[in-house]
Coordinates of C-alpha atoms and ligand atoms in Angstrom, one line a residue:
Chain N
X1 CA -55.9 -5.3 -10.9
X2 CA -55.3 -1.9 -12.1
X3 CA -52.3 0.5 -12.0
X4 CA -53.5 3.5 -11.5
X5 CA -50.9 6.8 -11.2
X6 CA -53.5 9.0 -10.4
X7 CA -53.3 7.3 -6.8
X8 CA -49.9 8.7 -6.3
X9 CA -50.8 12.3 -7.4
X10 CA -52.6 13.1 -3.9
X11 CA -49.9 11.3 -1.5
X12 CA -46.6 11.6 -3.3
X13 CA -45.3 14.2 -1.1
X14 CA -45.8 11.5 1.9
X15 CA -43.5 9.3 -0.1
X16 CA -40.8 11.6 -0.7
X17 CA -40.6 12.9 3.0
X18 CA -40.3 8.8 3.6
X19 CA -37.4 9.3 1.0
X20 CA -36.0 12.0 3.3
X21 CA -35.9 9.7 6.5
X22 CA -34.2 6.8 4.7
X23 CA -31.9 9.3 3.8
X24 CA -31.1 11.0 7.0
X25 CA -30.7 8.0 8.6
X26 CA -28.6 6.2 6.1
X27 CA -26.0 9.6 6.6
X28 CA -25.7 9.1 10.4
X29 CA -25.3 5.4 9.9
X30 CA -22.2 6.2 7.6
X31 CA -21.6 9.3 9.9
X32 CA -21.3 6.9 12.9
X33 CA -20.6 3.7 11.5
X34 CA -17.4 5.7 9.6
X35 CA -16.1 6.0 12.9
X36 CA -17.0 2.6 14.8
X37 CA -15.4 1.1 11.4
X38 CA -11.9 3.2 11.6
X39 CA -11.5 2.2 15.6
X40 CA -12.4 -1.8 14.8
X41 CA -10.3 -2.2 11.5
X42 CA -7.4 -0.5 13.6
X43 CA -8.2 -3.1 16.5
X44 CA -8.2 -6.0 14.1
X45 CA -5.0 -4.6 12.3
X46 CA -3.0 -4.8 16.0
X47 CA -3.1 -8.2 15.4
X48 CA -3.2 -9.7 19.0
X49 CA -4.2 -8.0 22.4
X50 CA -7.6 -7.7 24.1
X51 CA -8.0 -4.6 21.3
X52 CA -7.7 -7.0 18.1
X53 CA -9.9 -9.9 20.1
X54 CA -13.0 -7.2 20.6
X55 CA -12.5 -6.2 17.2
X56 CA -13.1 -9.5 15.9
X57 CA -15.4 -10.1 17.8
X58 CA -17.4 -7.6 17.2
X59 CA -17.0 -7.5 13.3
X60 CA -17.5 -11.0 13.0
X61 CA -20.8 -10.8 15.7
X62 CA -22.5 -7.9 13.2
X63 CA -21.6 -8.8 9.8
X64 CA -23.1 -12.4 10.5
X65 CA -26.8 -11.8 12.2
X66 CA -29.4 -11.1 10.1
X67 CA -30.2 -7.1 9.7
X68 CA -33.4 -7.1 10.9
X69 CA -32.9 -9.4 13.8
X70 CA -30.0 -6.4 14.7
X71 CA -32.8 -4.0 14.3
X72 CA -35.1 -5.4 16.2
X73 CA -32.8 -6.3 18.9
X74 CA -31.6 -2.6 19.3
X75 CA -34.8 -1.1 19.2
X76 CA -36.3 -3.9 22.0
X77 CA -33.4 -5.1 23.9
X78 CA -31.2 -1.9 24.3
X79 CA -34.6 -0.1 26.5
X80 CA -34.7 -3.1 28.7
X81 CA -30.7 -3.6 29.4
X82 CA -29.4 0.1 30.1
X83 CA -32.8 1.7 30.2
X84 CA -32.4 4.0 27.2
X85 CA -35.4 5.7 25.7
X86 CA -34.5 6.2 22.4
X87 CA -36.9 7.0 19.3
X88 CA -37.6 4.2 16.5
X89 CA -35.9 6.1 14.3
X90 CA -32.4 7.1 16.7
X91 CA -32.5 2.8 17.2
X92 CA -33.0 2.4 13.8
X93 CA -29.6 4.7 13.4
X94 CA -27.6 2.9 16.1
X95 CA -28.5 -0.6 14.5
X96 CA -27.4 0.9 11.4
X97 CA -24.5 1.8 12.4
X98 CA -23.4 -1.2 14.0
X99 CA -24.1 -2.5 10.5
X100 CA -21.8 0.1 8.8
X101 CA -19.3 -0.5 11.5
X102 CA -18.8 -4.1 11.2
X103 CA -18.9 -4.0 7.4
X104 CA -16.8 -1.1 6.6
X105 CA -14.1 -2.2 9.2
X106 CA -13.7 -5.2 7.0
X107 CA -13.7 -3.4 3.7
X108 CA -10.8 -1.0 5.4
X109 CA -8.6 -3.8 6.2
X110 CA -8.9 -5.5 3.4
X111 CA -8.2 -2.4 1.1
X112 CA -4.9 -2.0 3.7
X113 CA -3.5 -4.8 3.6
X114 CA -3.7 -4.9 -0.2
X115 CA -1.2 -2.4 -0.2
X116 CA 1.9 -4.0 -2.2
X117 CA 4.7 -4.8 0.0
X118 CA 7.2 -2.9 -2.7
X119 CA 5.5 0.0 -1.5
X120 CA 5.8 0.5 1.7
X121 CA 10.0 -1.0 1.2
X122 CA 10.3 2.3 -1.1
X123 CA 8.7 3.8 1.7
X124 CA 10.7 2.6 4.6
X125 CA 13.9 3.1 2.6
X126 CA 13.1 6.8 2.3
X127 CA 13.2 6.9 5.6
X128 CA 9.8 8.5 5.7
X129 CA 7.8 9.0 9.2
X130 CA 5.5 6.2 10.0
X131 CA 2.2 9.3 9.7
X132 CA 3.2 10.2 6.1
X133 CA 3.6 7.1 5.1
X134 CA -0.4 6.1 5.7
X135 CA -1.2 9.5 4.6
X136 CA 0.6 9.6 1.4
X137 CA 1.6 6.3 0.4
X138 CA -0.6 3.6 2.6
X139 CA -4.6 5.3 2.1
X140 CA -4.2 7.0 -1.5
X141 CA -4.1 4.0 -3.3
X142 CA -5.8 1.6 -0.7
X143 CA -9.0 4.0 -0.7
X144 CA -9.5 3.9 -4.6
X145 CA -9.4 0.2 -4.3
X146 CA -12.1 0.4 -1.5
X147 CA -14.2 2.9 -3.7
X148 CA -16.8 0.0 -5.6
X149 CA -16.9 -2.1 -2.4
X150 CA -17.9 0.9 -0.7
X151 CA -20.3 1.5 -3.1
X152 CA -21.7 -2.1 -3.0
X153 CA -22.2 -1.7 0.6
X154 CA -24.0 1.5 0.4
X155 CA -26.8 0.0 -2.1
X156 CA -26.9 -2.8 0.5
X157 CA -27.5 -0.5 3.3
X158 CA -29.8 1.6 1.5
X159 CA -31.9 -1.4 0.8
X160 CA -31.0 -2.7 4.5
X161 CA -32.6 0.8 5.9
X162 CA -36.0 -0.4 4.1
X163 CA -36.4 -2.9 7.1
X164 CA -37.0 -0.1 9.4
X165 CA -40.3 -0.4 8.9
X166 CA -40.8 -3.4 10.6
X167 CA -40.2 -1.0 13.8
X168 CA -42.1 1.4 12.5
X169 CA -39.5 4.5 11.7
X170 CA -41.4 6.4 9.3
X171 CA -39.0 6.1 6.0
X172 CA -40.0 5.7 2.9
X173 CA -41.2 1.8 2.4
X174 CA -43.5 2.2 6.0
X175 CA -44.8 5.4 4.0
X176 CA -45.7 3.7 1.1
X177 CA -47.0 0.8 2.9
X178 CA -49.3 2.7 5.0
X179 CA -50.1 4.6 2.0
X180 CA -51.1 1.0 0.1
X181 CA -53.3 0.3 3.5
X182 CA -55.1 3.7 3.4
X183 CA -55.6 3.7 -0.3
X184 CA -55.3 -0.2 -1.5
X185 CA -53.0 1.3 -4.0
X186 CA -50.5 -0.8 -3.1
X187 CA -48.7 -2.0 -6.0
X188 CA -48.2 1.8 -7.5
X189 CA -47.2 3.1 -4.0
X190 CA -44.8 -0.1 -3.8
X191 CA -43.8 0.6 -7.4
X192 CA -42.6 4.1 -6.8
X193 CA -40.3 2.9 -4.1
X194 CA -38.7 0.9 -6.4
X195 CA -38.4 3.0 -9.3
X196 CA -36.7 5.7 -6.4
X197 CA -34.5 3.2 -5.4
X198 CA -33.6 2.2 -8.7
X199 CA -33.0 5.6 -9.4
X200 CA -30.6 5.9 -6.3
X201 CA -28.6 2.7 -6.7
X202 CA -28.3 2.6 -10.6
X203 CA -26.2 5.5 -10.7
X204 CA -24.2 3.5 -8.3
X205 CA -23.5 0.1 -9.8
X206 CA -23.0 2.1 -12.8
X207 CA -19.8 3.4 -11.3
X208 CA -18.8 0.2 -9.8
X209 CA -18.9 -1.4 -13.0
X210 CA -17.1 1.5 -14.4
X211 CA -14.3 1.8 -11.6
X212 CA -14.1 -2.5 -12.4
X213 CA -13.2 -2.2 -15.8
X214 CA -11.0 0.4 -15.5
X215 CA -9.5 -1.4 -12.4
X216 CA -9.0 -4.5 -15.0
X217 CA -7.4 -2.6 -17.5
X218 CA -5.0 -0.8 -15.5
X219 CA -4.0 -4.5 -13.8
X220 CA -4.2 -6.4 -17.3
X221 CA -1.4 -4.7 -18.9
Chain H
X1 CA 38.7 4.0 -4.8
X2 CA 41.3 6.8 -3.4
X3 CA 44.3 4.5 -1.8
X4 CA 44.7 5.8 2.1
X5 CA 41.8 7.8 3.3
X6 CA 39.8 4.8 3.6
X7 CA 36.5 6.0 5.8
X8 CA 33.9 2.6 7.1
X9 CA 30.8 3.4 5.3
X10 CA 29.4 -0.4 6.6
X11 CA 30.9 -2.8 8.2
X12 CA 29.1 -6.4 8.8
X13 CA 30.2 -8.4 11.4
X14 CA 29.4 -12.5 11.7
X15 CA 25.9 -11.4 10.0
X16 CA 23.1 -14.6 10.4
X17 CA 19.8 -14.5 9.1
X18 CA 16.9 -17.3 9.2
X19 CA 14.4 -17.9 7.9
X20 CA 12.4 -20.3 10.2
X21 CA 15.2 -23.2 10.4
X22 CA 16.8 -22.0 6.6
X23 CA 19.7 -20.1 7.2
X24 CA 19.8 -17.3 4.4
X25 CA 23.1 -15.2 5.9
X26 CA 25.5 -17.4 7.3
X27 CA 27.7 -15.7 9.3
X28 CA 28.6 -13.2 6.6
X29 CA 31.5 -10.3 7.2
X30 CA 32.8 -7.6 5.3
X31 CA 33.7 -4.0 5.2
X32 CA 32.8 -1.6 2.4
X33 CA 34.6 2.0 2.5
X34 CA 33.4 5.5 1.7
X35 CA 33.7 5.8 -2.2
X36 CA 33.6 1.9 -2.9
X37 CA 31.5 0.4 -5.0
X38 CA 30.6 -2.9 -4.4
X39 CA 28.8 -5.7 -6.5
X40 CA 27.3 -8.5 -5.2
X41 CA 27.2 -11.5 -7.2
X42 CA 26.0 -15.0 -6.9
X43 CA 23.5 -18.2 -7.7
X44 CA 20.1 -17.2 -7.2
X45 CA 18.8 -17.5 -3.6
X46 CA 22.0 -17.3 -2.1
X47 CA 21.2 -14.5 -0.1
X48 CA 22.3 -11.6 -1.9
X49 CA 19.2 -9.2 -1.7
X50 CA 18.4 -10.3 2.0
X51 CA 22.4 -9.0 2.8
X52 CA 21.7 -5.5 1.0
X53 CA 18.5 -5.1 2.9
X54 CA 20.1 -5.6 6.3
X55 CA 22.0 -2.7 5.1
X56 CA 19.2 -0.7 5.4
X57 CA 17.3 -2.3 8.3
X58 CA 14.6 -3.7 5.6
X59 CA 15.5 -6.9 6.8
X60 CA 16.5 -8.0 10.9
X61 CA 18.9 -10.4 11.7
X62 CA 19.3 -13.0 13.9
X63 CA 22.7 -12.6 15.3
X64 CA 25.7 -10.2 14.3
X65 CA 26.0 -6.9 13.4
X66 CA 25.6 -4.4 10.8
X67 CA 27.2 -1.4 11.3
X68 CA 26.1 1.8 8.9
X69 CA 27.7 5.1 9.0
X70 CA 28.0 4.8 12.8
X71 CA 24.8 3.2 13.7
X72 CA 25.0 0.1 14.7
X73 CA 22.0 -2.3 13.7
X74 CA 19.9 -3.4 15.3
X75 CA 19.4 -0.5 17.3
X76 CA 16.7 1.7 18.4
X77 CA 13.9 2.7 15.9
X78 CA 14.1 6.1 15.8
X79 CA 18.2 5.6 14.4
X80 CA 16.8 3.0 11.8
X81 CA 14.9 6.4 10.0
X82 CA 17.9 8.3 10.2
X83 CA 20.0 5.8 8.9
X84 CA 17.1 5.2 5.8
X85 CA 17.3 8.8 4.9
X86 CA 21.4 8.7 4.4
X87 CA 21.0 5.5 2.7
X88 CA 19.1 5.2 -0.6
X89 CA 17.7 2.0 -2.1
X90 CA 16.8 1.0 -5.6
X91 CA 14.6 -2.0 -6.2
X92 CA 14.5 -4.2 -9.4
X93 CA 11.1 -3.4 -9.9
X94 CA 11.3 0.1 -9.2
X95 CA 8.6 0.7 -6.3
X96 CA 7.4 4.0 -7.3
X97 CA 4.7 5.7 -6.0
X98 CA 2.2 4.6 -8.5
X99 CA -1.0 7.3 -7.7
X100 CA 1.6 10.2 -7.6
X101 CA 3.8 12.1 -10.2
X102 CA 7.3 11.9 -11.2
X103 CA 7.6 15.1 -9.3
X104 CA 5.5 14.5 -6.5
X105 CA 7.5 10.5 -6.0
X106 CA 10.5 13.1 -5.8
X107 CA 10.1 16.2 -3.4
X108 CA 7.3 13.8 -1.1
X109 CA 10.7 12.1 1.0
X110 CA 12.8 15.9 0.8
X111 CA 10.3 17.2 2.4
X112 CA 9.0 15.2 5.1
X113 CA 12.0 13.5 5.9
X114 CA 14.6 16.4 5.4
X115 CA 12.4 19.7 5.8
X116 CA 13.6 21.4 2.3
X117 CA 10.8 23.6 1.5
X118 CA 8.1 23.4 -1.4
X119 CA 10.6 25.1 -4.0
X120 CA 13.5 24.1 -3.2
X121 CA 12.7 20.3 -3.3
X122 CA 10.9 21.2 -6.7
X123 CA 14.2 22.6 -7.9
X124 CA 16.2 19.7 -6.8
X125 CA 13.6 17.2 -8.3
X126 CA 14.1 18.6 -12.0
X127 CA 18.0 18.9 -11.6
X128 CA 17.8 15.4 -10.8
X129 CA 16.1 14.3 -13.2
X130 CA 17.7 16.1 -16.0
X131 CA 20.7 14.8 -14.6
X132 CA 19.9 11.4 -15.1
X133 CA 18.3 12.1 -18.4
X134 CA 14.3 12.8 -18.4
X135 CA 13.7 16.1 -17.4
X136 CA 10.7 16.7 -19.6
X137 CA 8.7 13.7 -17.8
X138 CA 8.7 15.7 -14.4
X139 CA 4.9 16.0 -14.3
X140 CA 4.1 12.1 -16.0
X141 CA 2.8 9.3 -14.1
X142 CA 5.3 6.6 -13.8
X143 CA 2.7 4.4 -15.4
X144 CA 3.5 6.7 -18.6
X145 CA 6.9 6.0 -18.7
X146 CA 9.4 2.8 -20.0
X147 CA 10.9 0.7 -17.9
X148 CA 13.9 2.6 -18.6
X149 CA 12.7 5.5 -17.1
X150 CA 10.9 4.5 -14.5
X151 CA 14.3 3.0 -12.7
X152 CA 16.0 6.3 -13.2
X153 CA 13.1 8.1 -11.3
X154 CA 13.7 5.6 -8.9
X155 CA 17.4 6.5 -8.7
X156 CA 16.9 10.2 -9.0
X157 CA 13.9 9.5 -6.0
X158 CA 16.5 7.6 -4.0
X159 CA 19.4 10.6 -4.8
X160 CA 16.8 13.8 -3.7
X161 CA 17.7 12.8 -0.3
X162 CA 21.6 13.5 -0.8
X163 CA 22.7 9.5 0.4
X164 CA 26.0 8.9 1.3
X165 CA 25.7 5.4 0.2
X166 CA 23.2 3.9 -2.8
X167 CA 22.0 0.2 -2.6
X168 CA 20.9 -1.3 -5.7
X169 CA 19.1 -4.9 -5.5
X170 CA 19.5 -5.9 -9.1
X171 CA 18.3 -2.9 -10.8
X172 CA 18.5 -3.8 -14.0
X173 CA 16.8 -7.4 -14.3
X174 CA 13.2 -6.1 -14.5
X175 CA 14.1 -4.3 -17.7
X176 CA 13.6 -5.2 -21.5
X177 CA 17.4 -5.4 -23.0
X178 CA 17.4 -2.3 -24.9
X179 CA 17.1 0.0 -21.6
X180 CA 19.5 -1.8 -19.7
X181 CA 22.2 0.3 -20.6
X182 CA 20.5 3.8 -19.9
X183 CA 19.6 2.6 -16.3
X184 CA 23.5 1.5 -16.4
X185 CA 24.6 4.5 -17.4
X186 CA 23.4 6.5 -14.8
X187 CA 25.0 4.3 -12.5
X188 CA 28.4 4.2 -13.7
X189 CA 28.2 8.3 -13.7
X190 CA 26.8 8.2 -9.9
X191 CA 30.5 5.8 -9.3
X192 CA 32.4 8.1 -11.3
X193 CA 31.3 10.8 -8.4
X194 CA 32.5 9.0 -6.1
X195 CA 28.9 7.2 -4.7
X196 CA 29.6 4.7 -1.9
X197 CA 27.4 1.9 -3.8
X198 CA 26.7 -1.5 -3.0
X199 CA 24.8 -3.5 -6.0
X200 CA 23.6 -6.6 -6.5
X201 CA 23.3 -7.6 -10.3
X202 CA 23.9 -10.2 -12.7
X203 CA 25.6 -7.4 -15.2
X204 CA 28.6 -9.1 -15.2
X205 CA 29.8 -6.7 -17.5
X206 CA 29.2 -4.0 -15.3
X207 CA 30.2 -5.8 -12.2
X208 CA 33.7 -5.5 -13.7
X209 CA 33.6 -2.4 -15.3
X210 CA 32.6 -0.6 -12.4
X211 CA 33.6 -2.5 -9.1
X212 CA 35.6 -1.9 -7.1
X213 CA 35.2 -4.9 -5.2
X214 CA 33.7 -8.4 -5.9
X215 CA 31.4 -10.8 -3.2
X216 CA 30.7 -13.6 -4.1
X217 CA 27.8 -15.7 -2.5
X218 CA 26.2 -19.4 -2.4
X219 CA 24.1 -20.8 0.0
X220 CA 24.2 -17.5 2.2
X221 CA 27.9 -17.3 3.0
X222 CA 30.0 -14.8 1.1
X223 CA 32.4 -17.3 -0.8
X224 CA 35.0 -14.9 -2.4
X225 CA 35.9 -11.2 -1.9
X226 CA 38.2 -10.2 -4.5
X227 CA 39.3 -7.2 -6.9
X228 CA 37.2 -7.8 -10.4
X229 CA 40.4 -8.6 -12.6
X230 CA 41.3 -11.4 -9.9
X231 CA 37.6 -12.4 -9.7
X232 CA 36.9 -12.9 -13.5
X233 CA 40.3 -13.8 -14.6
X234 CA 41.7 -16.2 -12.0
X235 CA 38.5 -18.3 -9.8
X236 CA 39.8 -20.4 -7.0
X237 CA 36.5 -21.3 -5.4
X238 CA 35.0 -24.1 -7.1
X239 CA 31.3 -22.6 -7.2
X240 CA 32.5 -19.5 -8.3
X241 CA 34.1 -21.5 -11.2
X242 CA 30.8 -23.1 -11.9
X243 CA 29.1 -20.3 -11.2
X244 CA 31.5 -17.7 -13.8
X245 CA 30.9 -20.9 -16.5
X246 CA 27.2 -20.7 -16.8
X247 CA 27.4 -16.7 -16.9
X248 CA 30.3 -15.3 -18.7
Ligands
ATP1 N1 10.5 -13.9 3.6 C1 11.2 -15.1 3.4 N2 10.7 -16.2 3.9 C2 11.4 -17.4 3.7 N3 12.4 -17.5 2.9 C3 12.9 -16.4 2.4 C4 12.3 -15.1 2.5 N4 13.0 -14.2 1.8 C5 14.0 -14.9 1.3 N5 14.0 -16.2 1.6 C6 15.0 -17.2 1.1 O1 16.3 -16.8 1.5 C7 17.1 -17.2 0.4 C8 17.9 -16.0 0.0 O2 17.1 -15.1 -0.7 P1 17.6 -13.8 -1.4 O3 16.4 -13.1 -1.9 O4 18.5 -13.0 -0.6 O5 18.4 -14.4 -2.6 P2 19.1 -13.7 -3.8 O6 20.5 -14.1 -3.8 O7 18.8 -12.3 -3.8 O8 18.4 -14.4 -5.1 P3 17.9 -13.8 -6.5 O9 19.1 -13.7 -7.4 O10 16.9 -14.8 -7.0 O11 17.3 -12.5 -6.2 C9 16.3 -17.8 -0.7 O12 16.5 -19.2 -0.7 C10 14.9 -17.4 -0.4 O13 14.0 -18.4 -0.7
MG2 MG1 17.6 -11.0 -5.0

């Protein structure tokens, strides 16, 4: 077996339109999911009520089932049940979403509820309005402690978005398999997906480490 | 405390907290006036902190009333804010607004809670704090600052929205011994102005210095209300006694 670069020369440009989908379609995952996320982790803050039982359900129903069972189940059951036509790619999105939904919800709550109880007493005995005090003194400090587990999730959607392909939305890992089938290059093609990825997640876990040990030293003193 | 014009700043009448079937308030009554200050005194876990925060509504109660510059608690939610903004509150370990500025931990309450304007809550904020002694650290992170310092921000936080009455919940007990005093300090001056101030503390030196008034408390009833020179000098109760052994 040979690796041979010269195979990527002529087909490159397929790969990095692949590139493109998966991104496009991991933004209106986020873009979507941001929003499904915000309306379950308020549900599952209520506490009780038919709101807080959906939301758990819900959450607890997405963040357990495999990914690509979701994605296959959105793109095949969804046209049979409510008789939507939607794309491979526009399923791939909603499945996504669901994914980013379920997750996010939980990384929301969890960042919120962090919030030290010392906090929001100074708060109350201010006498501030219940609005200003998630604005200013609630989400400033509960979204920097979200910020790496944000960023953990986002490497594992991007790699999440690579099962796709099994349905056949044209992002990048379908493009460099179909690429390997056409050209048997397959291990160069496969290759330069991973060195991409690499190059989109390092940067990534880089700052997570970073935003840990600064998280440590600020706590440790 | 001027003798005669004595205006009810709070009044708590046959106050009873639980806490599942632990009774932390047991039917506790007094009456503090305008101008008073009050300290609060007493074994650990007798209920001292959880009866300055039904001043303030931090904490509900069970039965009984608390009665705060007019409002009677509990009440309605919307008179549980207003009563917050004419009551300030200092924790023991400070509670500041950790992601935001000396400055910004200062004018944020001003102006959302009393509508002063960008300047003029800027302008109270370093009066404040010059008048309790840091005025140069208006634009530091409380992160960046002693103890010390970070309780007088507190204070100064507390003061920007022009209380009528200050609660303190053992201010000084989070602090290393050499910044007691400065924290003290500013308290004594805030009593010499004629603060209505209720404090809890184990500064029994201060306590007598600077009371007015002395509660005593054990197992969540308020044991003794006396005048500091009767408190310290002549003890009837027989936990107080025990009590003014192990601390004096
Ligand atoms: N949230 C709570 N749940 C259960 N018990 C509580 C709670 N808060 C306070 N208590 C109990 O109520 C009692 C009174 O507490 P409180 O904090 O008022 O005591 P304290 O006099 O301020 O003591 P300290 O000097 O240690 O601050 C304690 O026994 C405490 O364990
Ligand atoms: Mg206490």
């Amino acid at each position: 077996m040979t690796f041979d670069l010269n195979a990527l020369e002529a087909d490159y440009p397929l790969v990095l339109q692949g590139l493109l989908v998966t991104l496009r379609i991991v933004f209106y995952a986020i873009l979507f999911g941001a929003v499904g996320s915000v309306v379950l982790c308020l549900g599952k803050l209520s506490g009780r009520g038919p709101g807080y039982r959906v939301a758990v359900f819900v959450i607890d129903f997405f963040r357990t089932i495999p990914e690509v069972v979701l994605i296959f189940w959105v793109y095949s059951c969804l046209p049979l049940l409510f008789g939507l036509r939607m794309s491979a790619e526009v399923s791939g999105i909603v499945a996504l979403s669901l994914f980013v939904a379920a997750n996010v919800a939980e990384i929301l709550r969890a960042g919120i509820l962090s919030t030290e109880k010392g906090q929001l007493e100074a708060a109350f005995s201010l006498g501030l309005p219940a609005p200003t005090i998630w604005r200013r003194v609630v989400l400033p400090p509960a979204v920097r402690r979200m910020m790496p587990n944000f960023v953990n999730f986002l490497t594992e959607l991007l790699k999440a978005s690579s099962l796709l392909s099994t349905i056949g939305v044209a992002e990048i890992v379908y493009q460099a398999t179909v690429l390997g089938n056409e050209t048997f290059a397959y291990l160069e093609f496969l290759t330069a997906v991973a060195v991409l990825f690499f190059m989109l997640i390092f940067p990534l876990s880089l700052y997570v480490r970073r935003a840990e040990t600064r998280h440590f030293k600020r706590t440790s003193r | 405390m001027n003798a005669g014009a004595t205006k009810l700043a709070i009044r708590c009448t046959d106050v009873v907290k639980r806490y599942g079937t632990f009774v932390a308030l047991d039917r506790v009554s007094t009456t503090i006036a305008t101008g008073e200050v009050v300290c609060v005194i007493g074994p650990s876990g007798s209920g001292k902190s959880t009866l300055l925060r039904t001043m303030n509504g931090l904490e509900t109660i069970d039965s009984g009333t608390v009665d705060v510059l007019g409002h009677t608690l509990p009440g309605p939610r919307r008179e549980l804010e207003t009563i917050r903004r004419r009551v300030g509150m200092v924790f023991q370990n400070f509670n500041l607004f950790g992601h935001m500025t000396v400055r910004e931990n200062l004018v944020l309450a001003p102006m959302t809670a009393r509508g002063l304007g960008r300047a003029e809550a800027d302008e109270a904020a370093q009066k404040l704090l010059t008048r309790v002694g840091i005025g140069e650290q208006i634009d530091k992170y409380p992160a960046q600052l002693s103890g010390g310092q970070q309780q007088r921000v507190a204070i100064a936080r507390a003061l920007a929205m022009e209380p009528e009455i200050m609660l303190f919940d053992e201010p000084t007990s989070a602090l290393d011994p050499e910044m007691v005093n400065e924290v003290l300090d500013v308290m004594r001056d805030l009593a010499r102005g004629g603060m209505t101030m209720v404090v809890v503390t184990h500064e029994m030196g201060f306590a007598r210095e600077v009371g007015d008034r002395i509660l005593f408390m054990a197992e969540g009833q308020l044991l003794v209300d006396a005048a500091p020179a009767t408190f310290f000098t002549a003890p009837e109760d027989e936990r107080q006694k025990a009590f003014l052994s192990k601390v004096l």
